[in-house]
Coordinates of C-alpha atoms in Angstrom, one line a residue:
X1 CA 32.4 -28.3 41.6
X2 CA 33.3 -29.3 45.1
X3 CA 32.5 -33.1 45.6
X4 CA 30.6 -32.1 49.0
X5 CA 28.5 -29.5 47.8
X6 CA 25.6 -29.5 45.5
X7 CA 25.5 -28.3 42.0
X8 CA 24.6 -24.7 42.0
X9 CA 20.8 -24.7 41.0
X10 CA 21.2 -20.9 39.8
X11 CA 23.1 -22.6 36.6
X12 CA 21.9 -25.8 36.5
X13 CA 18.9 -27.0 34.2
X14 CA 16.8 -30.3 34.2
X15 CA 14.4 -31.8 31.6
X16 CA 11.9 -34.4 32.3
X17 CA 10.6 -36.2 28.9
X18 CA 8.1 -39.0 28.5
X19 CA 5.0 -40.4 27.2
X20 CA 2.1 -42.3 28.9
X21 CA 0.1 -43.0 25.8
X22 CA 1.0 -44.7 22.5
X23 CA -0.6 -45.6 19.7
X24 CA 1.1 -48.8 18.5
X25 CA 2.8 -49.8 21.9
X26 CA 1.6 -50.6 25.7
X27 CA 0.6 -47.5 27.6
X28 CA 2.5 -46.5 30.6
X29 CA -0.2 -45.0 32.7
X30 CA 2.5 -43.9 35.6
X31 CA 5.3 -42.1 33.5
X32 CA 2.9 -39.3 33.6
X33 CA 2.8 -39.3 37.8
X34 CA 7.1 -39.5 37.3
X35 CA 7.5 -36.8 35.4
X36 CA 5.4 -34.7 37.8
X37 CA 6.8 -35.5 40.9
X38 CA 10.3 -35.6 39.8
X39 CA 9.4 -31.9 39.1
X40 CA 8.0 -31.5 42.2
X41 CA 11.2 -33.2 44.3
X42 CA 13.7 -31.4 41.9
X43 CA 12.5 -27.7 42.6
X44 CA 12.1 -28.1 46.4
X45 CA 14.5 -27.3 48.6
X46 CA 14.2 -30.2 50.5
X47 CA 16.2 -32.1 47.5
X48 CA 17.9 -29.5 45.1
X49 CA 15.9 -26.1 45.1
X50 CA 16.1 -26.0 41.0
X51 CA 14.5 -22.8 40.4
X52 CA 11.4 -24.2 38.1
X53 CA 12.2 -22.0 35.2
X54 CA 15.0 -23.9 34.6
X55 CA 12.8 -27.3 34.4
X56 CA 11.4 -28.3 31.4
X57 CA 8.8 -30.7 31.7
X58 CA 7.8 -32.8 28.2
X59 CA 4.0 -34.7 29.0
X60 CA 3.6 -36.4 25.3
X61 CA 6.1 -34.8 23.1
X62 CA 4.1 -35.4 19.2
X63 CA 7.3 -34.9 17.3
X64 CA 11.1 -36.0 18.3
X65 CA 12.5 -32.5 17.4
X66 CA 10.6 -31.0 20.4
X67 CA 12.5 -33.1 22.4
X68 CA 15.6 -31.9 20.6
X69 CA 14.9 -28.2 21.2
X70 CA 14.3 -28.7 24.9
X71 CA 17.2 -30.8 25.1
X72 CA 19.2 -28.6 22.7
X73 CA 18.2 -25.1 25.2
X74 CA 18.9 -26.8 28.2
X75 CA 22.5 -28.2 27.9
X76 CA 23.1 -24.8 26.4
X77 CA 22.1 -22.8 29.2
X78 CA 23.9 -25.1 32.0
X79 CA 27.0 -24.2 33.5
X80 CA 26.4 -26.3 37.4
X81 CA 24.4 -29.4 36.3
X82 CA 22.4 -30.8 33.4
X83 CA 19.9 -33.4 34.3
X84 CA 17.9 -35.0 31.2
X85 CA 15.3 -37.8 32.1
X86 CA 13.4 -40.1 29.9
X87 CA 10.6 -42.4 30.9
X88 CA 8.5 -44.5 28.0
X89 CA 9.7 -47.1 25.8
X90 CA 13.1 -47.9 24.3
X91 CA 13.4 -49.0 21.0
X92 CA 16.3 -50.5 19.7
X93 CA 16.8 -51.0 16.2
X94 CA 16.7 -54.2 14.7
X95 CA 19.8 -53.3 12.4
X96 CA 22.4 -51.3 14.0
X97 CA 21.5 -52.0 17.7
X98 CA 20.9 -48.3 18.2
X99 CA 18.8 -47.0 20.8
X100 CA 15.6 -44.7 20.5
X101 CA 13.0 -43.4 22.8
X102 CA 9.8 -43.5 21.9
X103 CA 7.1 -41.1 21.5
X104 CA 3.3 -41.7 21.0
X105 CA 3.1 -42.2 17.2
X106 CA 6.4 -44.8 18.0
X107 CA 6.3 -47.7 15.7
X108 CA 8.2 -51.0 16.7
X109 CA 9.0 -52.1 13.2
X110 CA 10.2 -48.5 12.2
X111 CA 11.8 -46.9 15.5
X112 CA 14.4 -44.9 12.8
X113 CA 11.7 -43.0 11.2
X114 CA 8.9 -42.8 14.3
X115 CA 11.1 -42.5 17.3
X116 CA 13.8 -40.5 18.2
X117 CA 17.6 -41.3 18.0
X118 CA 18.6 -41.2 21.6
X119 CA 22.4 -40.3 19.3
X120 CA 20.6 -36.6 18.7
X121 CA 20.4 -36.8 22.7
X122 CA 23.7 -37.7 23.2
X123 CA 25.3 -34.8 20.8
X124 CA 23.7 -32.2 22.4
X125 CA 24.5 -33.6 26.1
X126 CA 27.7 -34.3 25.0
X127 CA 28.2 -30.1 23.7
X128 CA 26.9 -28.7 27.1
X129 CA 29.4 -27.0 28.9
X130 CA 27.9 -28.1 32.3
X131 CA 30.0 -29.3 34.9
X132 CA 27.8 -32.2 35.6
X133 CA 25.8 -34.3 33.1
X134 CA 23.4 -37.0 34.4
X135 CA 21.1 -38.6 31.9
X136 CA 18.1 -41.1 33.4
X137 CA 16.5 -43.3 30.8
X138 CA 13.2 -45.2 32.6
X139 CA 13.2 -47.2 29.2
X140 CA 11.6 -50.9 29.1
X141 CA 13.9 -53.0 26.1
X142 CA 11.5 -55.6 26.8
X143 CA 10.2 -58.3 23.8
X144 CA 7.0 -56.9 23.4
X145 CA 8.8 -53.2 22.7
X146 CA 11.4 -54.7 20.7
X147 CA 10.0 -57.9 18.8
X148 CA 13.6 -59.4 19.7
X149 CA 16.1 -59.3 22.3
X150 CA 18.8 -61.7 20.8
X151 CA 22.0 -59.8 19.2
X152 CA 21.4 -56.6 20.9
X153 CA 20.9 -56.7 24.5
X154 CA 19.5 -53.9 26.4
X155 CA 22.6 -53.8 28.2
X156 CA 24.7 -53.0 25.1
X157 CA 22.2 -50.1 24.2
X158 CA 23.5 -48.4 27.1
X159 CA 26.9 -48.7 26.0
X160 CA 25.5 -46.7 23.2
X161 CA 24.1 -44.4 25.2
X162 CA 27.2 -43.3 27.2
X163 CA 28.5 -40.0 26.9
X164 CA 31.7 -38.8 28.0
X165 CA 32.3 -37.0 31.2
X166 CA 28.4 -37.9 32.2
X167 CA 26.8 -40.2 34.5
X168 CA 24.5 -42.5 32.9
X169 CA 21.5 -44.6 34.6
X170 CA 18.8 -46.6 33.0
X171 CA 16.5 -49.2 33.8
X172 CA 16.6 -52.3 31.5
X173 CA 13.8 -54.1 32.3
X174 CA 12.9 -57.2 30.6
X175 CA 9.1 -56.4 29.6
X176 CA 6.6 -53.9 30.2
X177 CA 5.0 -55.5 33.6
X178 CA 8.6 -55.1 35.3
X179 CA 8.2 -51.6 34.6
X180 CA 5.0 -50.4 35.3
X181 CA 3.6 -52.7 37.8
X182 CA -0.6 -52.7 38.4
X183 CA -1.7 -50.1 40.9
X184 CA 1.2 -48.3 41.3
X185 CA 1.4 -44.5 40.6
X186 CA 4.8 -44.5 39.2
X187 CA 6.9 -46.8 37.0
X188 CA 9.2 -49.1 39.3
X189 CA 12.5 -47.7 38.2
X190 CA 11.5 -43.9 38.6
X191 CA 9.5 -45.1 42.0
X192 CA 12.8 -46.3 43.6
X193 CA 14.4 -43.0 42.6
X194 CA 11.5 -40.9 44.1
X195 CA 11.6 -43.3 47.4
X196 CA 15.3 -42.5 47.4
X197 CA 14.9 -38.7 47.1
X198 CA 12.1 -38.2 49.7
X199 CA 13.3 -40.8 52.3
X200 CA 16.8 -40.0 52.0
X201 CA 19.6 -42.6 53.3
X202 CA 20.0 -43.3 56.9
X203 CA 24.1 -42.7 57.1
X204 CA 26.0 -38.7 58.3
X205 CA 26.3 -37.3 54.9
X206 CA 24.0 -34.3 54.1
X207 CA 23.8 -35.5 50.5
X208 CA 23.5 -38.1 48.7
X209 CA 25.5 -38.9 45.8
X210 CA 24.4 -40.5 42.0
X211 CA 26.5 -43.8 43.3
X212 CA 24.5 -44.0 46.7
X213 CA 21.3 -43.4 44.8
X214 CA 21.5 -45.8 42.7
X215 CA 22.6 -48.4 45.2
X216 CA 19.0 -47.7 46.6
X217 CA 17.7 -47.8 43.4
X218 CA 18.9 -51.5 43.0
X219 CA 18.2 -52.4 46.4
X220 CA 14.5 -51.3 45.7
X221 CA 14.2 -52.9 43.1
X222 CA 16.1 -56.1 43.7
X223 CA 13.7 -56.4 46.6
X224 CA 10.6 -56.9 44.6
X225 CA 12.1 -59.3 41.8
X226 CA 12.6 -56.3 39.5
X227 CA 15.6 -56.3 37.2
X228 CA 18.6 -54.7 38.5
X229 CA 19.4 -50.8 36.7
X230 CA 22.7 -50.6 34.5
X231 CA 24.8 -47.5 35.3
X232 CA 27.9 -45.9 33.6
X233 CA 30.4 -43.7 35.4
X234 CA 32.7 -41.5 33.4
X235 CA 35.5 -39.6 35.5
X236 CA 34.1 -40.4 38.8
X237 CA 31.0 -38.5 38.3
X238 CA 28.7 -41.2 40.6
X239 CA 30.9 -39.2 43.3
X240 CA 28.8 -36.3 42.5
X241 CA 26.1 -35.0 44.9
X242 CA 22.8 -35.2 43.5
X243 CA 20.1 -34.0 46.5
X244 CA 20.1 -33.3 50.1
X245 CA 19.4 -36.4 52.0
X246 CA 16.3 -36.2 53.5
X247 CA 17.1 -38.9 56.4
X248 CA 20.0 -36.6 57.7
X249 CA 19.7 -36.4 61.1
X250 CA 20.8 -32.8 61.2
X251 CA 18.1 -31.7 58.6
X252 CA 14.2 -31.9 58.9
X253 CA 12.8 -33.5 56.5
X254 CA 10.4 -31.4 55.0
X255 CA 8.8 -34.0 52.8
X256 CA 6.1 -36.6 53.4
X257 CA 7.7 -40.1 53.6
X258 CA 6.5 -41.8 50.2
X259 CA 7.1 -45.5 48.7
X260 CA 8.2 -46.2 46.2
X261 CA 4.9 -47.4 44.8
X262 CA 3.6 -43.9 45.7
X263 CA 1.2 -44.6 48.5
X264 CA 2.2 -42.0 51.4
X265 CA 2.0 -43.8 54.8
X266 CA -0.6 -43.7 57.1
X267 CA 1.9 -43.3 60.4
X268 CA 4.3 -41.3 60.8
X269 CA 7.2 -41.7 63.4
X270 CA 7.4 -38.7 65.8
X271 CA 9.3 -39.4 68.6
X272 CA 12.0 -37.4 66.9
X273 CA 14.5 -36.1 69.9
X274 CA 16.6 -33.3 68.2
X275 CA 15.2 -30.0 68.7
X276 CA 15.4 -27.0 66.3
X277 CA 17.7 -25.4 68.5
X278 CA 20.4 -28.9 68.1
X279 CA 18.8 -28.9 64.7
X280 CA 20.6 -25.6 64.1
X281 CA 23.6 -26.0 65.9
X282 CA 24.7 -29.4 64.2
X283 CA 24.3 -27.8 60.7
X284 CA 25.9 -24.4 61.4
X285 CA 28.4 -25.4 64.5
X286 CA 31.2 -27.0 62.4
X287 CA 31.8 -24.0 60.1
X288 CA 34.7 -23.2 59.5
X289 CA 35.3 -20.0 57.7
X290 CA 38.5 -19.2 56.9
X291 CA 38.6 -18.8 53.0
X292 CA 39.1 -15.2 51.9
X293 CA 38.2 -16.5 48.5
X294 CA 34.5 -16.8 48.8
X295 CA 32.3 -14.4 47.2
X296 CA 28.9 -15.6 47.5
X297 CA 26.9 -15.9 50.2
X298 CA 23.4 -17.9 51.0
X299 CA 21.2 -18.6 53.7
X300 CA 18.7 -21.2 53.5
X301 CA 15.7 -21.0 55.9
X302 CA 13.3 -23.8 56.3
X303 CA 9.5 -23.6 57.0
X304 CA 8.9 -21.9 53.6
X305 CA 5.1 -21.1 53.4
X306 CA 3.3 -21.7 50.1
X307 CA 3.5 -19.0 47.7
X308 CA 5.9 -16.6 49.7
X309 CA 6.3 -15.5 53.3
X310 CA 3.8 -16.2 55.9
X311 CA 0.9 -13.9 56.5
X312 CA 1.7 -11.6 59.6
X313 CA 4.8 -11.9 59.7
X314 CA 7.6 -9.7 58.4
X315 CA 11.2 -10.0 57.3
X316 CA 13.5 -7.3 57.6
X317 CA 16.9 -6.8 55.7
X318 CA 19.6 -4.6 56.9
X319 CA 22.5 -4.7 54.7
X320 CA 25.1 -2.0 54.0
X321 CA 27.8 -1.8 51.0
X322 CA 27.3 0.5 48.1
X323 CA 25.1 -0.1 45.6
X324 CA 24.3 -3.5 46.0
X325 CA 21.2 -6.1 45.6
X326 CA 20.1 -9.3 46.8
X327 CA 16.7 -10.6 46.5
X328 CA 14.2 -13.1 48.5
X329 CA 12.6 -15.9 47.0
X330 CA 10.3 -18.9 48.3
X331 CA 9.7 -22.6 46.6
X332 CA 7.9 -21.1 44.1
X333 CA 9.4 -19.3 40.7
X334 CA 10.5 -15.6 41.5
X335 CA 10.8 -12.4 38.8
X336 CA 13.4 -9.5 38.9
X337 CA 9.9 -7.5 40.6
X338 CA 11.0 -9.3 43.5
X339 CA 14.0 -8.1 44.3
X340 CA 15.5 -6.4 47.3
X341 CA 17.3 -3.7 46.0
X342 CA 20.1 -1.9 48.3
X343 CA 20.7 1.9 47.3
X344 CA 24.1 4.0 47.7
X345 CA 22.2 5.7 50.0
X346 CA 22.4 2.6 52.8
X347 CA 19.2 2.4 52.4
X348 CA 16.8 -0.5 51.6
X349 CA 14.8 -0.4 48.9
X350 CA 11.6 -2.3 48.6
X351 CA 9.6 -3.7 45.6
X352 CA 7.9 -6.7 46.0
X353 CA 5.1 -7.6 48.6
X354 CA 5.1 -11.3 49.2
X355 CA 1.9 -13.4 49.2
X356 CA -0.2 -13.3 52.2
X357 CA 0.3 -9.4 53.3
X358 CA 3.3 -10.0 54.4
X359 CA 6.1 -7.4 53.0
X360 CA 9.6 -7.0 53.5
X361 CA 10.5 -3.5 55.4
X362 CA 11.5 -1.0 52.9
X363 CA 14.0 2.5 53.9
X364 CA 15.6 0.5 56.6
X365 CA 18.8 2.2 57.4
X366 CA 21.7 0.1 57.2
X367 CA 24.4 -0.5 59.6
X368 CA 28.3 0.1 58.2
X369 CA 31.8 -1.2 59.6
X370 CA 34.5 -0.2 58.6
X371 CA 38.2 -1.9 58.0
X372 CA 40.9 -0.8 59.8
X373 CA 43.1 -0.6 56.8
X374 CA 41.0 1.8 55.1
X375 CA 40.5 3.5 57.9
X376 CA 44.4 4.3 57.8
X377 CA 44.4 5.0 54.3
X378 CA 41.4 7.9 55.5
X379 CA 43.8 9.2 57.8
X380 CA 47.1 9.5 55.5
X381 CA 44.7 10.9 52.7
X382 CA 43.4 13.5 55.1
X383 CA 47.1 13.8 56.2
X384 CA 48.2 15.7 53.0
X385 CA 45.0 17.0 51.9
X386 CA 46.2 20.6 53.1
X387 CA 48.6 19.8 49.8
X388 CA 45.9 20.5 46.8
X389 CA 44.0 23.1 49.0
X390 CA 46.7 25.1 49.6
X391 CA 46.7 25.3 45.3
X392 CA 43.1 25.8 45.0
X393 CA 43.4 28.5 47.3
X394 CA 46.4 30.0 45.4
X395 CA 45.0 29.7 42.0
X396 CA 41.1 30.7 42.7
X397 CA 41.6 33.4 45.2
X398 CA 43.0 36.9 45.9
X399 CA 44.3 37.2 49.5
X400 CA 44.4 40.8 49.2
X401 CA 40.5 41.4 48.7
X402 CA 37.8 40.9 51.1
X403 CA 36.3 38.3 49.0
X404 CA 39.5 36.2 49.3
X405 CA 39.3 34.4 52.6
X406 CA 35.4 33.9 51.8
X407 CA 37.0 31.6 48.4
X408 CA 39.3 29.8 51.0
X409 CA 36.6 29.2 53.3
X410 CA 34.3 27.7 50.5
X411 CA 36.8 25.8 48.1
X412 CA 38.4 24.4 51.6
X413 CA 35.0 23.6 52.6
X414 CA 33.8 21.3 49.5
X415 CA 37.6 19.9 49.4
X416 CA 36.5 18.3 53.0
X417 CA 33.2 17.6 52.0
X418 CA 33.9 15.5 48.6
X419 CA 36.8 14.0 50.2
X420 CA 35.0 12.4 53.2
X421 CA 32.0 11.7 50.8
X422 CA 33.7 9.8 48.2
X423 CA 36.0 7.7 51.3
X424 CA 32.9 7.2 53.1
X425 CA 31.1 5.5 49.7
X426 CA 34.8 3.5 49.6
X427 CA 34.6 2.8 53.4
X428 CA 31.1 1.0 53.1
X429 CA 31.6 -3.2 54.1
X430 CA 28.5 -5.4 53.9
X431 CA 28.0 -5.4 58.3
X432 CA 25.2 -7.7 58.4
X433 CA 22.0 -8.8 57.4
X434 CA 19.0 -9.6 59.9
X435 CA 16.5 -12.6 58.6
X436 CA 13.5 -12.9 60.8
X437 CA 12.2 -16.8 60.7
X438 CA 9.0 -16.2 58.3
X439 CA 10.3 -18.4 55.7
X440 CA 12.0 -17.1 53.3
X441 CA 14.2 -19.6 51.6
X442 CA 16.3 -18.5 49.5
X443 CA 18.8 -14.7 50.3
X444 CA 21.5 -14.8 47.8
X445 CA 24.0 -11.5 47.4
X446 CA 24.2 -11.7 42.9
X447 CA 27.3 -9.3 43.1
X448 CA 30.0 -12.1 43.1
X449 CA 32.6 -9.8 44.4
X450 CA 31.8 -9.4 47.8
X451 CA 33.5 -11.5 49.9
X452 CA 33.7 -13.0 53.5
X453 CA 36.3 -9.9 54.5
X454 CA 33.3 -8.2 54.0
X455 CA 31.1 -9.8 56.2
X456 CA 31.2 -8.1 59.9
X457 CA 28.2 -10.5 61.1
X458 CA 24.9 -11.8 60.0
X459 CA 21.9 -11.8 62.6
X460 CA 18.7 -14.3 62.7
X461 CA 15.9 -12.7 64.5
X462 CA 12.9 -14.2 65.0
X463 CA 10.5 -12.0 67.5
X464 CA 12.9 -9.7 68.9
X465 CA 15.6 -12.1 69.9
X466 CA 18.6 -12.0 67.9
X467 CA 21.3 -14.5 67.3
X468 CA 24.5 -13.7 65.3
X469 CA 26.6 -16.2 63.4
X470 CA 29.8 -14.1 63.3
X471 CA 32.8 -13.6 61.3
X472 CA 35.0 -11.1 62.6
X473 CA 38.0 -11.0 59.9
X474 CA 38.9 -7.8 61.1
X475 CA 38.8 -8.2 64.6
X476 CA 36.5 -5.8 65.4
X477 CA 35.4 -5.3 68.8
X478 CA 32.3 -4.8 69.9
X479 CA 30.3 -4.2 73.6
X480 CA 28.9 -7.1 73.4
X481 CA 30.1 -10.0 70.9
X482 CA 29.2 -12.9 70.1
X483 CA 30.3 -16.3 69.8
X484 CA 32.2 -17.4 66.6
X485 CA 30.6 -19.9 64.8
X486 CA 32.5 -22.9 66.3
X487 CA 30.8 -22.3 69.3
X488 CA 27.4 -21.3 67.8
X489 CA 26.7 -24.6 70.2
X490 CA 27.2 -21.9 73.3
X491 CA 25.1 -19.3 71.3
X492 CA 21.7 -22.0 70.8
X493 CA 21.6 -22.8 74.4
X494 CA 22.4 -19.1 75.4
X495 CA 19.2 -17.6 73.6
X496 CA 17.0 -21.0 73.6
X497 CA 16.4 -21.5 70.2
X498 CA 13.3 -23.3 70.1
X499 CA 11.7 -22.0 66.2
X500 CA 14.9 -20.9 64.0
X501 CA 16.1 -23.5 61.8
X502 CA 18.7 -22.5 59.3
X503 CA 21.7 -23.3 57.0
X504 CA 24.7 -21.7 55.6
X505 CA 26.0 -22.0 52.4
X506 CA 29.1 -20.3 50.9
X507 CA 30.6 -20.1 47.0
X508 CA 34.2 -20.1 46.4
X509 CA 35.0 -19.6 43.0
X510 CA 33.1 -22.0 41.1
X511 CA 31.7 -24.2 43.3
X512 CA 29.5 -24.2 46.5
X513 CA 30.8 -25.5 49.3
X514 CA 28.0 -27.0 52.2
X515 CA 28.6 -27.7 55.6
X516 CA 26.5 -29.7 58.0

């Protein structure tokens, strides 16, 4: 993973764990409102764009080996990123100083037989073969939770609690007010980390990074009087990019500002100066695309409507390359029904309507460009291909009857005819695909071998007017081209873009690389 890019949230998996409710302990009426809108935050693509089947959301877990199965699927299936979040009370044995997290049947005086080991968390964190390994424990270690605080600190739990190669952060507040203060929606740990998210950091970074978030964290809480979280680092992982930062000038900010407390403001500032159109250009105008490496391609559009694509309007795709598929998907969960399925035939096949009447154009004809290399290797095949007809001729007909020059005619015939068949099929490059702006927010190409040298250029239109951010490895000249991206800051003023808002992100080999 690239330490400017995002985890990719294809392969990545979160789980969100806590209780609100005990039966022997205080009740923490707001972890219920964290693990929601952590949820919420983690699968929009204002912060991360997880897809939600690959967030597992505990409310209330009755027994600690549901916690372990979710736990246990989760760091199996992650390859990008594994998130695992806890929010309830810590227990901390009074014995061996270990840590467990508690679930409503919890018992102070027996936390080894009534809550769960956070050890059995730590094993199965510690198997995952995820690049990335973040583990958030909103635990209180306070005396009321733990009837004693004297040779086992809450700070030396989360020495326990570290795992190798993973990036630890926990709140140890002192006692259960510090935690959950009176009227707020969320516990104050988690409601500094859900400020963070939604309002972003003011600096020129797109993302923001585990070690910048939890500065904010600690400022937040600081702030107020609250104790300060603890944090462990292993290998430089607080380096790692953990969301999109909201406050980043060259993004908007598609979430409602939020405190920390959880009370969205009443004003809002809107005196905001950069136009879609600079919006656009300051995301898209420093690319620099030069790696021949890359084989994954995604555009992210914003202004995704709820539940799919706006009503009215339509999206059309015009892609060309064998038999290839990509598929459109909004903020919400998507199924293999929705998929945009590209035939051998150059043709686009259709087979999902998206909410709202609105449907993606099915049997477009697709575009093709060629590469001038294979169009040589056409011509030297087509050089010598008198060669095998000349001994198909020979072998399958009689020059000296009247049916002879008929069997030349045909065999010569479907000779020509497979040949320019089968190099046309080779001589099919991916030349473009057209987004319309109706919100579609997610185009991803799932065949990992295509490649930049592939892409001839890729158009936004949004009613009629078309803009291309180019790539022209080839050189291929056209009557009218346009600007490379470097200049795309030429091509926004050129066709006044005023609506489209867009971003380009590119994989090379096993990471995603994101520009601004």
């Amino acid at each position: 993973m690239s330490s400017n890019s995002l985890p990719d949230p294809e392969i990545s998996h979160a789980v969100f764990i806590g209780s609100a409710s005990y039966n022997n302990l205080t009740p923490l009426p707001g972890v219920t409102n964290n693990l929601d809108r952590l949820n919420t935050l983690f699968t929009s693509q204002a912060v991360w764009n997880l897809p939600s089947e690959h967030c597992t959301v505990l409310h209330e877990p009755t027994t600690t080996l549901e916690i372990v199965k979710a736990v246990r699927h989760a760091a199996q299936e992650a390859k990008g990123a594994l998130f695992i979040y806890f929010a309830g009370h810590g227990l901390v044995d009074r014995d061996t100083g270990e840590l467990h997290l508690g679930i409503p049947s919890s018992e102070v005086s027996d936390p080894h037989l009534t809550a769960l080991p956070y050890d059995w968390v730590r094993r199965e964190v510690l198997r995952s073969p995820a690049f990335h390994r973040i583990v958030v424990l909103d635990c209180c270690f306070s005396g009321r939770a733990l009837g004693m605080m004297s040779e086992h600190s809450a700070k030396s739990a989360i020495d326990r609690a570290e795992i190798d190669r993973t990036y630890l952060m926990a709140a140890a507040a002192e006692n259960s007010t510090a935690i959950a203060p009176e009227g707020d929606i969320y516990t104050s740990f988690t409601g500094e980390l859900i400020h963070a998210l939604t309002n972003g950091v003011d600096n020129d970074s797109p993302l923001v990074d585990l070690d910048t978030l939890h500065a904010l964290i600690e400022n937040g809480l600081n702030a107020k009087g609250y104790p300060s979280p603890q944090c462990r680092d292993r290998n430089q992982a607080g380096r790692t990019p953990f969301a999109r930062n909201s406050a980043y000038t060259g993004r908007r900010n598609t979430l409602e500002p939020e405190s920390a407390s959880g009370h969205t403001p009443t004003s809002r500032d809107n005196n905001e100066t950069d136009s879609p159109a600079k919006d656009l250009t300051q995301r898209l105008g420093c690319l620099d695309i030069d790696n021949p490496g890359t084989r994954k391609l995604e555009i992210l559009v914003d202004g995704a409507s709820v539940g799919g694509i706006s009503a009215g309007r339509q999206a059309r795709f015009h892609i060309a390359t064998g038999s290839r598929s990509v598929r459109a998907r909004s903020g919400d969960k998507y199924s293999e029904s929705r998929r945009v399925e590209i035939s051998t035939q150059s043709r686009v096949r259709i087979s999902y309507a998206f909410a709202g009447g609105a449907r993606i154009e099915s049997s477009s004809r697709a575009n093709f460009a060629a590469d001038s290399s294979s169009w040589s290797l056409l011509g030297v095949f087509l050089m010598f291909a008198f060669v095998p007809v000349i001994l198909l001729s020979l072998v399958f007909s009689d020059a000296s009857t009247a049916e002879g020059p008929v069997h030349w005619l045909i065999l010569t015939f479907a000779f020509w005819y497979g040949a320019v068949f089968f190099m046309g099929i080779q001589l099919r490059w991916l030349s473009g695909l057209n987004l319309s702006d109706t919100g579609v927010a997610c185009i991803r190409f799932k065949r990992k071998e295509i490649s930049w040298r592939e892409v001839d250029w890729i158009g936004i239109r949004e009613e009629g007017r078309a803009v291309d951010l180019v790539f022209w490895p080839h050189g291929t000249s056209r009557s009218n081209p346009p600007e490379p991206l470097g200049r795309l800051d030429n091509i926004a003023k050129k066709h006044e873009l005023d609506e489209i808002r867009g971003a380009l992100m590119w994989y090379a080999g096993d990471r995603y690389i994101e520009h601004p």
